[in-house]
């Protein structure tokens, strides 16, 4: 310390690393002052009476720094920020300044919400998602109470950060999870809601059921008849086991069929892993998904199989591979698409059509059928890569016969290599490529769905596909619905196709044994499964 009792402001000075730490308490050589790093990542002076007074050292902010532990010489825990130009000056009053528990951002209490815990509702959602994600993954993360008199509800966004060890949690049964609702007002306004811990801990937690929820919220469940067979209640149990091998379509590259293994089973859903690759590519499907096939399917149907990373395609063989990894192939009877009758249709590989680009729905492009499996076929956009491909059937609202754009006054997007100044002609294009148009009679567009705004259902959160949540239909058009997750901000709503396998009728999770992510509730504390 300097003669005036201030910490030196040299830009290379490591204030935390210079301290001697023991049992979470740090001391500076030659000083009787004791410090500790609080839950906000800032230094606090610990008084002899153990009364903690928050002290901001110079202009430095040390966001969420851990207590230093012995390490290699020269290894520091963190570096303070440089003092602003102008030399020493009187520090402004820090009264009313808040620190965001998620991102470490500082601001005034008026700019923050939830009693100054978060700088935005996005940070609040990130904070909560982290807890829910880790609990759902089976990680036991119970924390002792800090003895605070109050705690606040949080909400979650699409990207989770590191867990916070000081988060207050409650645990309850997986079927009765609920949380203190975050009140969302108009844009730019943040409303606060406090839930006393003492009251929450002594009050009996209410069990959540769809019946009670719909009755209290005066809601209506989407009728089961509106859901397709792949969305409705399954007729059999999920027989997949962790470690089983199978073949399946890569959702990011729908033209590829890869070697997969079952990484997780939850209710009627399975998490699939690409053998030899990082878990970050894992994806979830329902057990009756048409995108998965038994071992040997590619060989039987003359499809190219993408082997695991590190294996050569020409040398890969299932029997030898299963023996090497000491795994078993998923039984053929588990795959629903192996036991169905193929419906004849007029689509063949190589036929041309006009198709909507799902990633850019305003575009209708020149497309080709590049694969046919059972009653589905793969749509590929001419001269584009396969990341834009998608599988559909003859009733899809996204495909049209040749000439549809001209008939309906819509612009048709030609292939990339087509000259800009040259007018596209289907007749000439088909002749140049030796192709034929898909017959108009083969297109059998399905009728509009019967979903209505306000109907309740259960839906997968595409930002965190592990979760199936209580949801409401916020809006809809002829063939799509807009899903809103109850209790969360509308900014997380998203559109999906009405036939998407990620939506289910009320009660689907309970029937299939899958955890249901409950809405944030205003009458029960936050519960984590």
mmCIF file of N, CA and C in Angstrom, residues 171-236:
data_model
loop_
_atom_site.group_PDB
_atom_site.id
_atom_site.type_symbol
_atom_site.label_atom_id
_atom_site.label_comp_id
_atom_site.label_asym_id
_atom_site.label_seq_id
_atom_site.Cartn_x
_atom_site.Cartn_y
_atom_site.Cartn_z
ATOM 1 N N UNK A 171 -35.358 -27.888 -4.936
ATOM 2 C CA UNK A 171 -35.537 -29.107 -5.726
ATOM 3 C C UNK A 171 -36.913 -29.671 -5.439
ATOM 4 N N UNK A 172 -37.511 -30.229 -6.452
ATOM 5 C CA UNK A 172 -38.815 -30.853 -6.306
ATOM 6 C C UNK A 172 -38.942 -31.938 -7.355
ATOM 7 N N UNK A 173 -40.077 -32.612 -7.410
ATOM 8 C CA UNK A 173 -40.268 -33.689 -8.370
ATOM 9 C C UNK A 173 -40.260 -33.137 -9.780
ATOM 10 N N UNK A 174 -39.804 -33.976 -10.718
ATOM 11 C CA UNK A 174 -39.673 -33.537 -12.113
ATOM 12 C C UNK A 174 -41.012 -33.133 -12.705
ATOM 13 N N UNK A 175 -42.098 -33.687 -12.191
ATOM 14 C CA UNK A 175 -43.399 -33.383 -12.783
ATOM 15 C C UNK A 175 -44.045 -32.159 -12.164
ATOM 16 N N UNK A 176 -43.389 -31.536 -11.188
ATOM 17 C CA UNK A 176 -43.999 -30.381 -10.544
ATOM 18 C C UNK A 176 -43.047 -29.210 -10.440
ATOM 19 N N UNK A 177 -42.245 -29.022 -11.466
ATOM 20 C CA UNK A 177 -41.327 -27.895 -11.498
ATOM 21 C C UNK A 177 -42.086 -26.611 -11.753
ATOM 22 N N UNK A 178 -41.731 -25.542 -11.053
ATOM 23 C CA UNK A 178 -42.333 -24.240 -11.297
ATOM 24 C C UNK A 178 -41.362 -23.180 -10.847
ATOM 25 N N UNK A 179 -41.639 -21.924 -11.172
ATOM 26 C CA UNK A 179 -40.689 -20.872 -10.845
ATOM 27 C C UNK A 179 -41.402 -19.564 -10.667
ATOM 28 N N UNK A 180 -40.730 -18.632 -9.987
ATOM 29 C CA UNK A 180 -41.290 -17.305 -9.799
ATOM 30 C C UNK A 180 -41.265 -16.573 -11.125
ATOM 31 N N UNK A 181 -42.407 -16.097 -11.561
ATOM 32 C CA UNK A 181 -42.508 -15.522 -12.908
ATOM 33 C C UNK A 181 -41.789 -14.194 -13.003
ATOM 34 N N UNK A 182 -41.073 -14.022 -14.088
ATOM 35 C CA UNK A 182 -40.465 -12.742 -14.404
ATOM 36 C C UNK A 182 -41.497 -11.945 -15.168
ATOM 37 N N UNK A 183 -41.823 -10.777 -14.667
ATOM 38 C CA UNK A 183 -42.845 -9.968 -15.314
ATOM 39 C C UNK A 183 -42.231 -9.145 -16.420
ATOM 40 N N UNK A 184 -42.729 -9.331 -17.621
ATOM 41 C CA UNK A 184 -42.206 -8.597 -18.772
ATOM 42 C C UNK A 184 -43.204 -7.520 -19.159
ATOM 43 N N UNK A 185 -42.763 -6.267 -19.146
ATOM 44 C CA UNK A 185 -43.628 -5.168 -19.543
ATOM 45 C C UNK A 185 -43.347 -4.750 -20.959
ATOM 46 N N UNK A 186 -43.604 -3.477 -21.246
ATOM 47 C CA UNK A 186 -43.337 -2.954 -22.585
ATOM 48 C C UNK A 186 -41.847 -2.867 -22.816
ATOM 49 N N UNK A 187 -41.453 -2.711 -24.086
ATOM 50 C CA UNK A 187 -40.042 -2.612 -24.433
ATOM 51 C C UNK A 187 -39.433 -1.428 -23.701
ATOM 52 N N UNK A 188 -38.282 -1.657 -23.089
ATOM 53 C CA UNK A 188 -37.583 -0.589 -22.382
ATOM 54 C C UNK A 188 -37.945 -0.514 -20.916
ATOM 55 N N UNK A 189 -39.003 -1.235 -20.490
ATOM 56 C CA UNK A 189 -39.391 -1.231 -19.088
ATOM 57 C C UNK A 189 -39.051 -2.570 -18.471
ATOM 58 N N UNK A 190 -38.567 -2.541 -17.235
ATOM 59 C CA UNK A 190 -38.229 -3.775 -16.538
ATOM 60 C C UNK A 190 -38.925 -3.762 -15.192
ATOM 61 N N UNK A 191 -39.741 -4.761 -14.958
ATOM 62 C CA UNK A 191 -40.481 -4.826 -13.706
ATOM 63 C C UNK A 191 -39.824 -5.827 -12.784
ATOM 64 N N UNK A 192 -39.896 -5.561 -11.491
ATOM 65 C CA UNK A 192 -39.215 -6.398 -10.515
ATOM 66 C C UNK A 192 -40.214 -7.213 -9.722
ATOM 67 N N UNK A 193 -39.767 -8.378 -9.288
ATOM 68 C CA UNK A 193 -40.609 -9.244 -8.480
ATOM 69 C C UNK A 193 -39.735 -9.965 -7.478
ATOM 70 N N UNK A 194 -40.084 -9.863 -6.199
ATOM 71 C CA UNK A 194 -39.291 -10.510 -5.161
ATOM 72 C C UNK A 194 -40.110 -11.608 -4.501
ATOM 73 N N UNK A 195 -39.433 -12.684 -4.165
ATOM 74 C CA UNK A 195 -40.077 -13.796 -3.475
ATOM 75 C C UNK A 195 -39.297 -14.082 -2.207
ATOM 76 N N UNK A 196 -39.851 -13.814 -1.038
ATOM 77 C CA UNK A 196 -39.115 -14.067 0.205
ATOM 78 C C UNK A 196 -38.765 -15.535 0.339
ATOM 79 N N UNK A 197 -37.494 -15.797 0.658
ATOM 80 C CA UNK A 197 -37.039 -17.177 0.810
ATOM 81 C C UNK A 197 -37.727 -17.849 1.980
ATOM 82 N N UNK A 198 -37.863 -17.120 3.076
ATOM 83 C CA UNK A 198 -38.451 -17.710 4.268
ATOM 84 C C UNK A 198 -39.864 -18.197 3.988
ATOM 85 N N UNK A 199 -40.641 -17.349 3.309
ATOM 86 C CA UNK A 199 -42.013 -17.730 3.001
ATOM 87 C C UNK A 199 -42.053 -18.896 2.032
ATOM 88 N N UNK A 200 -41.141 -18.863 1.060
ATOM 89 C CA UNK A 200 -41.128 -19.923 0.050
ATOM 90 C C UNK A 200 -40.767 -21.262 0.647
ATOM 91 N N UNK A 201 -39.857 -21.265 1.604
ATOM 92 C CA UNK A 201 -39.374 -22.523 2.159
ATOM 93 C C UNK A 201 -40.367 -23.155 3.108
ATOM 94 N N UNK A 202 -41.270 -22.316 3.705
ATOM 95 C CA UNK A 202 -42.214 -22.866 4.669
ATOM 96 C C UNK A 202 -43.560 -23.185 4.035
ATOM 97 N N UNK A 203 -43.811 -22.600 2.858
ATOM 98 C CA UNK A 203 -45.082 -22.848 2.187
ATOM 99 C C UNK A 203 -45.025 -24.155 1.402
ATOM 100 N N UNK A 204 -46.073 -24.944 1.515
ATOM 101 C CA UNK A 204 -46.111 -26.211 0.791
ATOM 102 C C UNK A 204 -46.185 -25.941 -0.706
ATOM 103 N N UNK A 205 -45.306 -26.559 -1.456
ATOM 104 C CA UNK A 205 -45.250 -26.347 -2.900
ATOM 105 C C UNK A 205 -46.439 -27.032 -3.571
ATOM 106 N N UNK A 206 -47.059 -26.328 -4.485
ATOM 107 C CA UNK A 206 -48.210 -26.867 -5.191
ATOM 108 C C UNK A 206 -47.754 -27.750 -6.346
ATOM 109 N N UNK A 207 -48.401 -28.874 -6.477
ATOM 110 C CA UNK A 207 -48.089 -29.770 -7.589
ATOM 111 C C UNK A 207 -48.691 -29.188 -8.859
ATOM 112 N N UNK A 208 -47.914 -29.207 -9.937
ATOM 113 C CA UNK A 208 -48.373 -28.646 -11.214
ATOM 114 C C UNK A 208 -48.999 -29.743 -12.053
ATOM 115 N N UNK A 209 -50.163 -29.473 -12.588
ATOM 116 C CA UNK A 209 -50.800 -30.391 -13.534
ATOM 117 C C UNK A 209 -51.381 -29.566 -14.678
ATOM 118 N N UNK A 210 -51.493 -30.185 -15.826
ATOM 119 C CA UNK A 210 -52.077 -29.496 -16.975
ATOM 120 C C UNK A 210 -53.515 -29.076 -16.678
ATOM 121 N N UNK A 211 -54.264 -29.933 -15.994
ATOM 122 C CA UNK A 211 -55.666 -29.634 -15.725
ATOM 123 C C UNK A 211 -55.809 -28.362 -14.891
ATOM 124 N N UNK A 212 -55.021 -28.276 -13.816
ATOM 125 C CA UNK A 212 -55.078 -27.088 -12.967
ATOM 126 C C UNK A 212 -54.582 -25.856 -13.712
ATOM 127 N N UNK A 213 -53.523 -26.045 -14.481
ATOM 128 C CA UNK A 213 -52.935 -24.907 -15.197
ATOM 129 C C UNK A 213 -53.915 -24.327 -16.217
ATOM 130 N N UNK A 214 -54.558 -25.198 -16.977
ATOM 131 C CA UNK A 214 -55.519 -24.727 -17.974
ATOM 132 C C UNK A 214 -56.732 -24.094 -17.310
ATOM 133 N N UNK A 215 -57.142 -24.663 -16.169
ATOM 134 C CA UNK A 215 -58.300 -24.120 -15.461
ATOM 135 C C UNK A 215 -58.001 -22.729 -14.908
ATOM 136 N N UNK A 216 -56.829 -22.572 -14.275
ATOM 137 C CA UNK A 216 -56.482 -21.283 -13.688
ATOM 138 C C UNK A 216 -56.198 -20.231 -14.752
ATOM 139 N N UNK A 217 -55.604 -20.664 -15.863
ATOM 140 C CA UNK A 217 -55.230 -19.718 -16.912
ATOM 141 C C UNK A 217 -56.327 -19.563 -17.957
ATOM 142 N N UNK A 218 -57.428 -20.279 -17.743
ATOM 143 C CA UNK A 218 -58.532 -20.268 -18.698
ATOM 144 C C UNK A 218 -58.033 -20.568 -20.120
ATOM 145 N N UNK A 219 -57.144 -21.541 -20.199
ATOM 146 C CA UNK A 219 -56.575 -21.926 -21.485
ATOM 147 C C UNK A 219 -57.264 -23.146 -22.061
ATOM 148 N N UNK A 220 -56.944 -23.453 -23.297
ATOM 149 C CA UNK A 220 -57.518 -24.618 -23.966
ATOM 150 C C UNK A 220 -56.392 -25.416 -24.613
ATOM 151 N N UNK A 221 -56.434 -26.721 -24.424
ATOM 152 C CA UNK A 221 -55.415 -27.587 -25.023
ATOM 153 C C UNK A 221 -55.717 -27.792 -26.504
ATOM 154 N N UNK A 222 -54.670 -27.827 -27.312
ATOM 155 C CA UNK A 222 -54.849 -28.112 -28.736
ATOM 156 C C UNK A 222 -55.408 -29.526 -28.879
ATOM 157 N N UNK A 223 -56.494 -29.720 -29.616
ATOM 158 C CA UNK A 223 -57.088 -31.059 -29.765
ATOM 159 C C UNK A 223 -56.086 -32.060 -30.347
ATOM 160 N N UNK A 224 -56.126 -33.265 -29.838
ATOM 161 C CA UNK A 224 -55.200 -34.304 -30.286
ATOM 162 C C UNK A 224 -55.375 -34.593 -31.777
ATOM 163 N N UNK A 225 -56.581 -34.442 -32.296
ATOM 164 C CA UNK A 225 -56.849 -34.746 -33.706
ATOM 165 C C UNK A 225 -56.085 -33.832 -34.662
ATOM 166 N N UNK A 226 -55.590 -32.684 -34.162
ATOM 167 C CA UNK A 226 -54.861 -31.756 -35.031
ATOM 168 C C UNK A 226 -53.412 -32.183 -35.249
ATOM 169 N N UNK A 227 -52.937 -33.096 -34.425
ATOM 170 C CA UNK A 227 -51.542 -33.523 -34.510
ATOM 171 C C UNK A 227 -51.399 -34.718 -35.452
ATOM 172 N N UNK A 228 -50.288 -34.738 -36.160
ATOM 173 C CA UNK A 228 -49.990 -35.864 -37.046
ATOM 174 C C UNK A 228 -49.532 -37.056 -36.203
ATOM 175 N N UNK A 229 -49.498 -38.206 -36.812
ATOM 176 C CA UNK A 229 -49.124 -39.426 -36.089
ATOM 177 C C UNK A 229 -47.743 -39.308 -35.454
ATOM 178 N N UNK A 230 -46.804 -38.664 -36.141
ATOM 179 C CA UNK A 230 -45.442 -38.526 -35.617
ATOM 180 C C UNK A 230 -45.357 -37.555 -34.448
ATOM 181 N N UNK A 231 -46.425 -36.770 -34.220
ATOM 182 C CA UNK A 231 -46.439 -35.803 -33.124
ATOM 183 C C UNK A 231 -47.260 -36.289 -31.942
ATOM 184 N N UNK A 232 -48.187 -37.189 -32.190
ATOM 185 C CA UNK A 232 -49.140 -37.608 -31.173
ATOM 186 C C UNK A 232 -48.560 -38.680 -30.254
ATOM 187 N N UNK A 233 -49.413 -39.232 -29.407
ATOM 188 C CA UNK A 233 -48.975 -40.224 -28.428
ATOM 189 C C UNK A 233 -48.511 -41.499 -29.123
ATOM 190 N N UNK A 234 -47.323 -41.981 -28.804
ATOM 191 C CA UNK A 234 -46.800 -43.200 -29.446
ATOM 192 C C UNK A 234 -47.564 -44.434 -28.982
ATOM 193 N N UNK A 235 -47.562 -45.433 -29.826
ATOM 194 C CA UNK A 235 -48.270 -46.673 -29.519
ATOM 195 C C UNK A 235 -47.361 -47.722 -28.889
ATOM 196 N N UNK A 236 -46.067 -47.433 -28.818
ATOM 197 C CA UNK A 236 -45.121 -48.388 -28.231
ATOM 198 C C UNK A 236 -44.085 -47.634 -27.404
#
